[in-house]
PDB file of C-alpha atoms in Angstrom:
ATOM      1  CA  MET K  27     -24.029  -5.204 -18.523  1.00  0.00           C
ATOM      2  CA  PRO K  28     -22.295  -2.158 -19.974  1.00  0.00           C
ATOM      3  CA  LEU K  29     -19.932   0.135 -17.762  1.00  0.00           C
ATOM      4  CA  GLN K  30     -21.748   2.902 -16.024  1.00  0.00           C
ATOM      5  CA  GLY K  31     -20.337   5.658 -13.744  1.00  0.00           C
ATOM      6  CA  LYS K  32     -21.209   6.076 -10.221  1.00  0.00           C
ATOM      7  CA  ASN K  33     -21.608   9.257  -7.685  1.00  0.00           C
ATOM      8  CA  ALA K  34     -19.018   9.750  -4.969  1.00  0.00           C
ATOM      9  CA  LYS K  35     -21.736   9.704  -2.451  1.00  0.00           C
ATOM     10  CA  ASP K  36     -22.216   6.039  -3.365  1.00  0.00           C
ATOM     11  CA  LEU K  37     -19.184   5.361  -1.359  1.00  0.00           C
ATOM     12  CA  PHE K  38     -21.018   6.372   1.812  1.00  0.00           C
ATOM     13  CA  ALA K  39     -24.223   4.414   0.889  1.00  0.00           C
ATOM     14  CA  ASP K  40     -23.236   1.490   3.279  1.00  0.00           C
ATOM     15  CA  ARG K  41     -22.030   1.740   6.882  1.00  0.00           C
ATOM     16  CA  ILE K  42     -19.269   4.022   7.665  1.00  0.00           C
ATOM     17  CA  PHE K  43     -18.424   3.478  11.287  1.00  0.00           C
ATOM     18  CA  THR K  44     -17.215  -0.250  11.156  1.00  0.00           C
ATOM     19  CA  LEU K  45     -14.386  -1.932  13.079  1.00  0.00           C
ATOM     20  CA  SER K  46     -12.649  -2.703   9.740  1.00  0.00           C
ATOM     21  CA  ASN K  47     -12.810   0.975   8.768  1.00  0.00           C
ATOM     22  CA  PHE K  48     -11.564   2.097  12.112  1.00  0.00           C
ATOM     23  CA  ILE K  49      -8.666  -0.330  11.854  1.00  0.00           C
ATOM     24  CA  SER K  50      -7.755   1.083   8.437  1.00  0.00           C
ATOM     25  CA  VAL K  51      -7.732   4.673   9.521  1.00  0.00           C
ATOM     26  CA  SER K  52      -5.784   3.760  12.704  1.00  0.00           C
ATOM     27  CA  ARG K  53      -2.675   3.019  10.875  1.00  0.00           C
ATOM     28  CA  VAL K  54      -2.583   6.494   9.380  1.00  0.00           C
ATOM     29  CA  PHE K  55      -2.824   7.867  12.870  1.00  0.00           C
ATOM     30  CA  MET K  56       0.211   5.901  13.799  1.00  0.00           C
ATOM     31  CA  LEU K  57       2.400   8.018  11.481  1.00  0.00           C
ATOM     32  CA  PRO K  58       2.993  11.142  13.496  1.00  0.00           C
ATOM     33  CA  PRO K  59       4.379   9.089  16.624  1.00  0.00           C
ATOM     34  CA  PHE K  60       6.343   6.957  14.062  1.00  0.00           C
ATOM     35  CA  PHE K  61       7.830  10.185  12.442  1.00  0.00           C
ATOM     36  CA  TYR K  62       8.925  11.499  15.960  1.00  0.00           C
ATOM     37  CA  THR K  63      10.309   8.248  17.381  1.00  0.00           C
ATOM     38  CA  THR K  64      12.127   7.416  14.110  1.00  0.00           C
ATOM     39  CA  SER K  65      13.661  10.824  13.948  1.00  0.00           C
ATOM     40  CA  GLU K  66      14.872  10.409  17.553  1.00  0.00           C
ATOM     41  CA  TYR K  67      16.185   7.178  16.933  1.00  0.00           C
ATOM     42  CA  ALA K  68      18.177   8.340  13.883  1.00  0.00           C
ATOM     43  CA  LYS K  69      19.931  10.857  16.125  1.00  0.00           C
ATOM     44  CA  ASP K  70      20.885   8.248  18.542  1.00  0.00           C
ATOM     45  CA  PRO K  71      20.678   4.529  17.406  1.00  0.00           C
ATOM     46  CA  THR K  72      21.602   3.363  20.915  1.00  0.00           C
ATOM     47  CA  ASN K  73      18.347   4.666  22.367  1.00  0.00           C
ATOM     48  CA  LEU K  74      16.351   1.419  22.709  1.00  0.00           C
ATOM     49  CA  THR K  75      13.124   3.186  23.791  1.00  0.00           C
ATOM     50  CA  HIS K  76      12.847   5.095  20.449  1.00  0.00           C
ATOM     51  CA  PHE K  77      14.173   2.089  18.437  1.00  0.00           C
ATOM     52  CA  TYR K  78      11.658  -0.346  19.840  1.00  0.00           C
ATOM     53  CA  THR K  79       8.737   2.006  19.599  1.00  0.00           C
ATOM     54  CA  SER K  80       9.561   2.704  15.960  1.00  0.00           C
ATOM     55  CA  ILE K  81       9.856  -0.959  15.180  1.00  0.00           C
ATOM     56  CA  ILE K  82       6.505  -1.704  17.089  1.00  0.00           C
ATOM     57  CA  LEU K  83       4.713   1.064  15.144  1.00  0.00           C
ATOM     58  CA  CYS K  84       5.821  -0.307  11.928  1.00  0.00           C
ATOM     59  CA  LEU K  85       4.918  -3.763  12.733  1.00  0.00           C
ATOM     60  CA  ALA K  86       1.447  -2.589  14.000  1.00  0.00           C
ATOM     61  CA  ALA K  87       0.755  -0.814  10.694  1.00  0.00           C
ATOM     62  CA  VAL K  88       1.558  -4.136   8.794  1.00  0.00           C
ATOM     63  CA  LEU K  89      -0.735  -5.988  11.286  1.00  0.00           C
ATOM     64  CA  THR K  90      -3.694  -3.642  10.852  1.00  0.00           C
ATOM     65  CA  ASP K  91      -3.429  -3.984   7.059  1.00  0.00           C
ATOM     66  CA  PHE K  92      -4.222  -7.702   7.502  1.00  0.00           C
ATOM     67  CA  LEU K  93      -6.818  -7.356  10.355  1.00  0.00           C
ATOM     68  CA  ASP K  94      -9.021  -4.836   8.655  1.00  0.00           C
ATOM     69  CA  GLY K  95      -9.752  -7.277   5.730  1.00  0.00           C
ATOM     70  CA  LEU K  96     -10.064 -10.109   8.106  1.00  0.00           C
ATOM     71  CA  PHE K  97     -12.550  -8.433  10.361  1.00  0.00           C
ATOM     72  CA  ALA K  98     -14.532  -7.150   7.430  1.00  0.00           C
ATOM     73  CA  ARG K  99     -15.089 -10.669   6.255  1.00  0.00           C
ATOM     74  CA  ILE K 100     -15.737 -12.172   9.657  1.00  0.00           C
ATOM     75  CA  LEU K 101     -18.208  -9.359  10.727  1.00  0.00           C
ATOM     76  CA  ASN K 102     -19.614  -9.043   7.212  1.00  0.00           C
ATOM     77  CA  GLN K 103     -18.505  -5.429   7.113  1.00  0.00           C
ATOM     78  CA  GLN K 104     -17.338  -5.224   3.489  1.00  0.00           C
ATOM     79  CA  THR K 105     -18.334  -2.024   2.137  1.00  0.00           C
ATOM     80  CA  ASN K 106     -17.746   0.278  -0.820  1.00  0.00           C
ATOM     81  CA  LEU K 107     -16.068   2.789   1.429  1.00  0.00           C
ATOM     82  CA  GLY K 108     -13.953   0.093   3.099  1.00  0.00           C
ATOM     83  CA  ARG K 109     -12.705  -1.241  -0.239  1.00  0.00           C
ATOM     84  CA  TYR K 110     -11.456   2.249  -1.240  1.00  0.00           C
ATOM     85  CA  LEU K 111     -10.435   3.253   2.279  1.00  0.00           C
ATOM     86  CA  ASP K 112      -8.045   0.346   2.765  1.00  0.00           C
ATOM     87  CA  PRO K 113      -5.743   1.035  -0.376  1.00  0.00           C
ATOM     88  CA  VAL K 114      -5.880   4.874   0.219  1.00  0.00           C
ATOM     89  CA  CYS K 115      -4.653   4.328   3.985  1.00  0.00           C
ATOM     90  CA  ASP K 116      -1.994   1.953   2.595  1.00  0.00           C
ATOM     91  CA  LYS K 117      -0.705   4.678   0.332  1.00  0.00           C
ATOM     92  CA  PHE K 118      -0.398   7.221   3.139  1.00  0.00           C
ATOM     93  CA  VAL K 119       1.477   4.769   5.211  1.00  0.00           C
ATOM     94  CA  THR K 120       3.795   3.361   2.717  1.00  0.00           C
ATOM     95  CA  ILE K 121       4.723   6.614   1.301  1.00  0.00           C
ATOM     96  CA  GLY K 122       5.250   7.917   4.919  1.00  0.00           C
ATOM     97  CA  GLY K 123       7.380   4.882   5.875  1.00  0.00           C
ATOM     98  CA  LEU K 124       9.584   5.226   2.687  1.00  0.00           C
ATOM     99  CA  GLY K 125       9.804   8.921   3.143  1.00  0.00           C
ATOM    100  CA  VAL K 126      11.208   8.499   6.792  1.00  0.00           C
ATOM    101  CA  VAL K 127      13.859   5.960   5.804  1.00  0.00           C
ATOM    102  CA  SER K 128      14.826   8.010   2.544  1.00  0.00           C
ATOM    103  CA  TYR K 129      15.239  11.042   4.962  1.00  0.00           C
ATOM    104  CA  HIS K 130      17.088   9.501   7.810  1.00  0.00           C
ATOM    105  CA  PHE K 131      18.732   6.254   6.505  1.00  0.00           C
ATOM    106  CA  GLY K 132      19.496   6.677   2.760  1.00  0.00           C
ATOM    107  CA  PHE K 133      16.709   4.895   0.951  1.00  0.00           C
ATOM    108  CA  PRO K 134      17.057   5.894  -2.787  1.00  0.00           C
ATOM    109  CA  VAL K 135      15.201   9.083  -3.400  1.00  0.00           C
ATOM    110  CA  TRP K 136      14.647   8.167  -7.084  1.00  0.00           C
ATOM    111  CA  ILE K 137      12.862   4.986  -6.005  1.00  0.00           C
ATOM    112  CA  LEU K 138      10.721   6.952  -3.520  1.00  0.00           C
ATOM    113  CA  THR K 139       9.921   9.360  -6.289  1.00  0.00           C
ATOM    114  CA  ILE K 140       8.751   6.673  -8.731  1.00  0.00           C
ATOM    115  CA  TYR K 141       6.689   5.133  -5.881  1.00  0.00           C
ATOM    116  CA  ILE K 142       4.874   8.318  -5.193  1.00  0.00           C
ATOM    117  CA  ILE K 143       4.098   8.904  -8.763  1.00  0.00           C
ATOM    118  CA  ARG K 144       2.756   5.354  -9.099  1.00  0.00           C
ATOM    119  CA  GLU K 145       0.499   5.775  -6.024  1.00  0.00           C
ATOM    120  CA  ILE K 146      -0.829   9.166  -7.260  1.00  0.00           C
ATOM    121  CA  LEU K 147      -1.535   7.673 -10.617  1.00  0.00           C
ATOM    122  CA  GLY K 148      -3.235   4.728  -8.782  1.00  0.00           C
ATOM    123  CA  VAL K 149      -5.654   7.029  -6.802  1.00  0.00           C
ATOM    124  CA  TRP K 150      -6.556   9.025  -9.912  1.00  0.00           C
ATOM    125  CA  LEU K 151      -7.137   6.117 -12.073  1.00  0.00           C
ATOM    126  CA  GLY K 152      -9.026   4.238  -9.329  1.00  0.00           C
ATOM    127  CA  GLY K 153     -11.297   7.345  -8.857  1.00  0.00           C
ATOM    128  CA  PHE K 154     -11.811   7.699 -12.603  1.00  0.00           C
ATOM    129  CA  LEU K 155     -12.673   4.122 -13.043  1.00  0.00           C
ATOM    130  CA  TYR K 156     -15.241   4.153 -10.096  1.00  0.00           C
ATOM    131  CA  LEU K 157     -17.006   7.511 -11.011  1.00  0.00           C
ATOM    132  CA  LYS K 158     -16.869   7.175 -14.740  1.00  0.00           C
ATOM    133  CA  ARG K 159     -16.912   3.427 -15.420  1.00  0.00           C
ATOM    134  CA  GLY K 160     -18.541   2.037 -12.292  1.00  0.00           C
ATOM    135  CA  LEU K 161     -15.709  -0.246 -11.375  1.00  0.00           C
ATOM    136  CA  GLN K 162     -14.197  -0.227  -8.030  1.00  0.00           C
ATOM    137  CA  GLY K 163     -10.654  -1.304  -7.609  1.00  0.00           C
ATOM    138  CA  ARG K 164      -9.650  -3.986  -5.061  1.00  0.00           C
ATOM    139  CA  PRO K 165      -6.107  -4.867  -4.042  1.00  0.00           C
ATOM    140  CA  ASN K 166      -4.476  -7.359  -6.387  1.00  0.00           C
ATOM    141  CA  TRP K 167      -1.554  -9.707  -5.662  1.00  0.00           C
ATOM    142  CA  TRP K 168       0.994  -7.281  -6.948  1.00  0.00           C
ATOM    143  CA  GLY K 169      -0.287  -4.426  -4.794  1.00  0.00           C
ATOM    144  CA  LYS K 170      -0.183  -6.415  -1.654  1.00  0.00           C
ATOM    145  CA  PHE K 171       3.163  -7.984  -2.488  1.00  0.00           C
ATOM    146  CA  GLY K 172       4.513  -4.404  -2.893  1.00  0.00           C
ATOM    147  CA  VAL K 173       3.072  -3.281   0.547  1.00  0.00           C
ATOM    148  CA  GLY K 174       4.909  -6.232   2.114  1.00  0.00           C
ATOM    149  CA  LEU K 175       8.218  -5.156   0.392  1.00  0.00           C
ATOM    150  CA  VAL K 176       7.853  -1.716   1.565  1.00  0.00           C
ATOM    151  CA  ALA K 177       7.369  -3.009   5.125  1.00  0.00           C
ATOM    152  CA  CYS K 178      10.643  -5.297   4.739  1.00  0.00           C
ATOM    153  CA  SER K 179      12.568  -2.440   3.203  1.00  0.00           C
ATOM    154  CA  VAL K 180      11.644   0.156   5.990  1.00  0.00           C
ATOM    155  CA  LEU K 181      12.480  -2.433   8.647  1.00  0.00           C
ATOM    156  CA  TRP K 182      15.908  -3.333   7.099  1.00  0.00           C
ATOM    157  CA  TYR K 183      17.005   0.372   6.779  1.00  0.00           C
ATOM    158  CA  MET K 184      15.754   1.005  10.339  1.00  0.00           C
ATOM    159  CA  LEU K 185      17.395  -1.886  11.770  1.00  0.00           C
ATOM    160  CA  LEU K 186      20.852  -1.608  10.233  1.00  0.00           C
ATOM    161  CA  PRO K 187      22.169   1.510  12.237  1.00  0.00           C
ATOM    162  CA  HIS K 188      21.246  -0.261  15.598  1.00  0.00           C
ATOM    163  CA  LEU K 189      22.929  -3.354  14.425  1.00  0.00           C
ATOM    164  CA  LEU K 190      25.935  -1.511  13.729  1.00  0.00           C
ATOM    165  CA  THR K 191      26.119   0.025  17.146  1.00  0.00           C
ATOM    166  CA  LEU K 192      26.226  -3.601  18.620  1.00  0.00           C
ATOM    167  CA  LYS K 193      29.511  -4.244  16.946  1.00  0.00           C
ATOM    168  CA  VAL K 194      28.584  -7.783  15.941  1.00  0.00           C
ATOM    169  CA  SER K 195      29.580  -9.574  12.753  1.00  0.00           C
ATOM    170  CA  LEU K 196      27.154  -9.081  10.054  1.00  0.00           C
ATOM    171  CA  SER K 197      26.831 -10.909   6.625  1.00  0.00           C
ATOM    172  CA  PRO K 198      27.758  -8.764   3.703  1.00  0.00           C
ATOM    173  CA  TRP K 199      24.220  -8.844   2.268  1.00  0.00           C
ATOM    174  CA  MET K 200      22.992  -7.426   5.581  1.00  0.00           C
ATOM    175  CA  LEU K 201      24.897  -4.232   4.974  1.00  0.00           C
ATOM    176  CA  LYS K 202      23.076  -3.651   1.675  1.00  0.00           C
ATOM    177  CA  PRO K 203      19.418  -2.822   2.567  1.00  0.00           C
ATOM    178  CA  GLU K 204      19.113  -1.230  -1.087  1.00  0.00           C
ATOM    179  CA  ILE K 205      18.527  -4.867  -2.249  1.00  0.00           C
ATOM    180  CA  SER K 206      15.057  -4.519  -0.831  1.00  0.00           C
ATOM    181  CA  ALA K 207      14.737  -1.121  -2.584  1.00  0.00           C
ATOM    182  CA  TYR K 208      15.378  -2.662  -5.935  1.00  0.00           C
ATOM    183  CA  PHE K 209      13.066  -5.673  -5.359  1.00  0.00           C
ATOM    184  CA  LEU K 210      10.421  -3.037  -4.506  1.00  0.00           C
ATOM    185  CA  ILE K 211      10.862  -1.066  -7.619  1.00  0.00           C
ATOM    186  CA  VAL K 212      10.785  -3.991  -9.860  1.00  0.00           C
ATOM    187  CA  THR K 213       7.460  -5.180  -8.269  1.00  0.00           C
ATOM    188  CA  VAL K 214       6.027  -1.656  -8.644  1.00  0.00           C
ATOM    189  CA  LEU K 215       6.842  -1.529 -12.283  1.00  0.00           C
ATOM    190  CA  ILE K 216       5.506  -4.983 -13.022  1.00  0.00           C
ATOM    191  CA  GLY K 217       2.450  -4.094 -11.145  1.00  0.00           C
ATOM    192  CA  MET K 218       1.825  -0.950 -13.133  1.00  0.00           C
ATOM    193  CA  VAL K 219       2.371  -2.837 -16.450  1.00  0.00           C
ATOM    194  CA  VAL K 220      -0.231  -5.490 -15.341  1.00  0.00           C
ATOM    195  CA  TYR K 221      -2.570  -2.868 -14.314  1.00  0.00           C
ATOM    196  CA  ILE K 222      -2.290  -0.870 -17.718  1.00  0.00           C
ATOM    197  CA  VAL K 223      -2.736  -3.924 -19.843  1.00  0.00           C
ATOM    198  CA  HIS K 224      -5.885  -4.980 -17.959  1.00  0.00           C
ATOM    199  CA  TYR K 225      -7.523  -1.839 -18.123  1.00  0.00           C
ATOM    200  CA  TRP K 226      -6.375  -0.033 -21.210  1.00  0.00           C
ATOM    201  CA  ASN K 227      -9.701  -0.727 -23.011  1.00  0.00           C
ATOM    202  CA  ILE K 228     -11.810   0.352 -20.170  1.00  0.00           C
ATOM    203  CA  VAL K 229     -10.275   3.824 -19.901  1.00  0.00           C
ATOM    204  CA  PHE K 230      -9.881   4.489 -23.620  1.00  0.00           C
ATOM    205  CA  PHE K 231     -12.422   2.469 -25.315  1.00  0.00           C
ATOM    206  CA  PRO K 232     -15.353   2.067 -22.721  1.00  0.00           C
ATOM    207  CA  GLU K 233     -17.921   1.715 -25.441  1.00  0.00           C
ATOM    208  CA  LYS K 234     -16.408  -1.674 -26.342  1.00  0.00           C
ATOM    209  CA  THR K 235     -16.329  -2.967 -22.703  1.00  0.00           C
ATOM    210  CA  VAL K 236     -19.153  -5.087 -21.616  1.00  0.00           C
ATOM    211  CA  ILE K 237     -19.146  -6.978 -18.256  1.00  0.00           C
ATOM    212  CA  ASP K 238     -21.138 -10.147 -18.192  1.00  0.00           C
ATOM    213  CA  PRO K 239     -21.981 -10.963 -14.676  1.00  0.00           C
ATOM    214  CA  GLU K 240     -22.391 -14.673 -15.698  1.00  0.00           C
ATOM    215  CA  ASN K 241     -18.793 -14.913 -17.131  1.00  0.00           C
ATOM    216  CA  LYS K 242     -16.871 -16.062 -14.161  1.00  0.00           C
ATOM    217  CA  LYS K 243     -13.482 -15.660 -15.916  1.00  0.00           C
ATOM    218  CA  GLN K 244     -14.225 -12.191 -16.831  1.00  0.00           C
ATOM    219  CA  ALA K 245     -15.547 -11.359 -13.359  1.00  0.00           C
ATOM    220  CA  LYS K 246     -12.371 -12.743 -11.869  1.00  0.00           C
ATOM    221  CA  ILE K 247     -10.245 -10.300 -14.020  1.00  0.00           C
ATOM    222  CA  PHE K 248     -12.206  -7.343 -13.097  1.00  0.00           C
ATOM    223  CA  LYS K 249     -12.265  -8.138  -9.525  1.00  0.00           C
ATOM    224  CA  GLN K 250      -8.432  -7.636  -9.365  1.00  0.00           C
ATOM    225  CA  LEU K 251      -8.453  -4.053 -10.376  1.00  0.00           C
TER     226      LEU K 251
END
């Protein structure tokens, strides 16, 4: 089965208004209130209302990332659009979260820049492979692990100012949230290398790439785009 491109309208060939798609999009709509409450919290870390609201919104975004896939499987709502929508929403939310902690709490700007470049390239390459090669990307282990690290990093940077106002004794490592940022950038770079190695031939030598639907090992590799 040689690689064949698809049309963008194929994404909308299945159901659009599904619970799983709604959950995916809902986390993007959490960004504006998250931006506001986090900005107010940054001005006054002792304000518990804004503090707890920001934390709850962050945790809710992480939860919806788990629930959309779960409901898609339980309700049999797995669609081409859903497979594309989930990672795109992840990109909006993760960049928004890292952007907030970079602006207000000192997350390294250079790591944020690399992360944004990586996500832009991921969207471009994913669209290219779908429209030109007929392969639709699905989240792989490195991608999901990276999203988890983003959540941990955002929470760590956000929690620290509040903890400092409590005047409690903190372990030295708790005062260094940049540890999470360094773990994140290492994960992002490894994920990029794995991605490139797997799909170099698909992009540059499509005429040599043939997917055999009966080959389970090959199917497993291409499933993890």
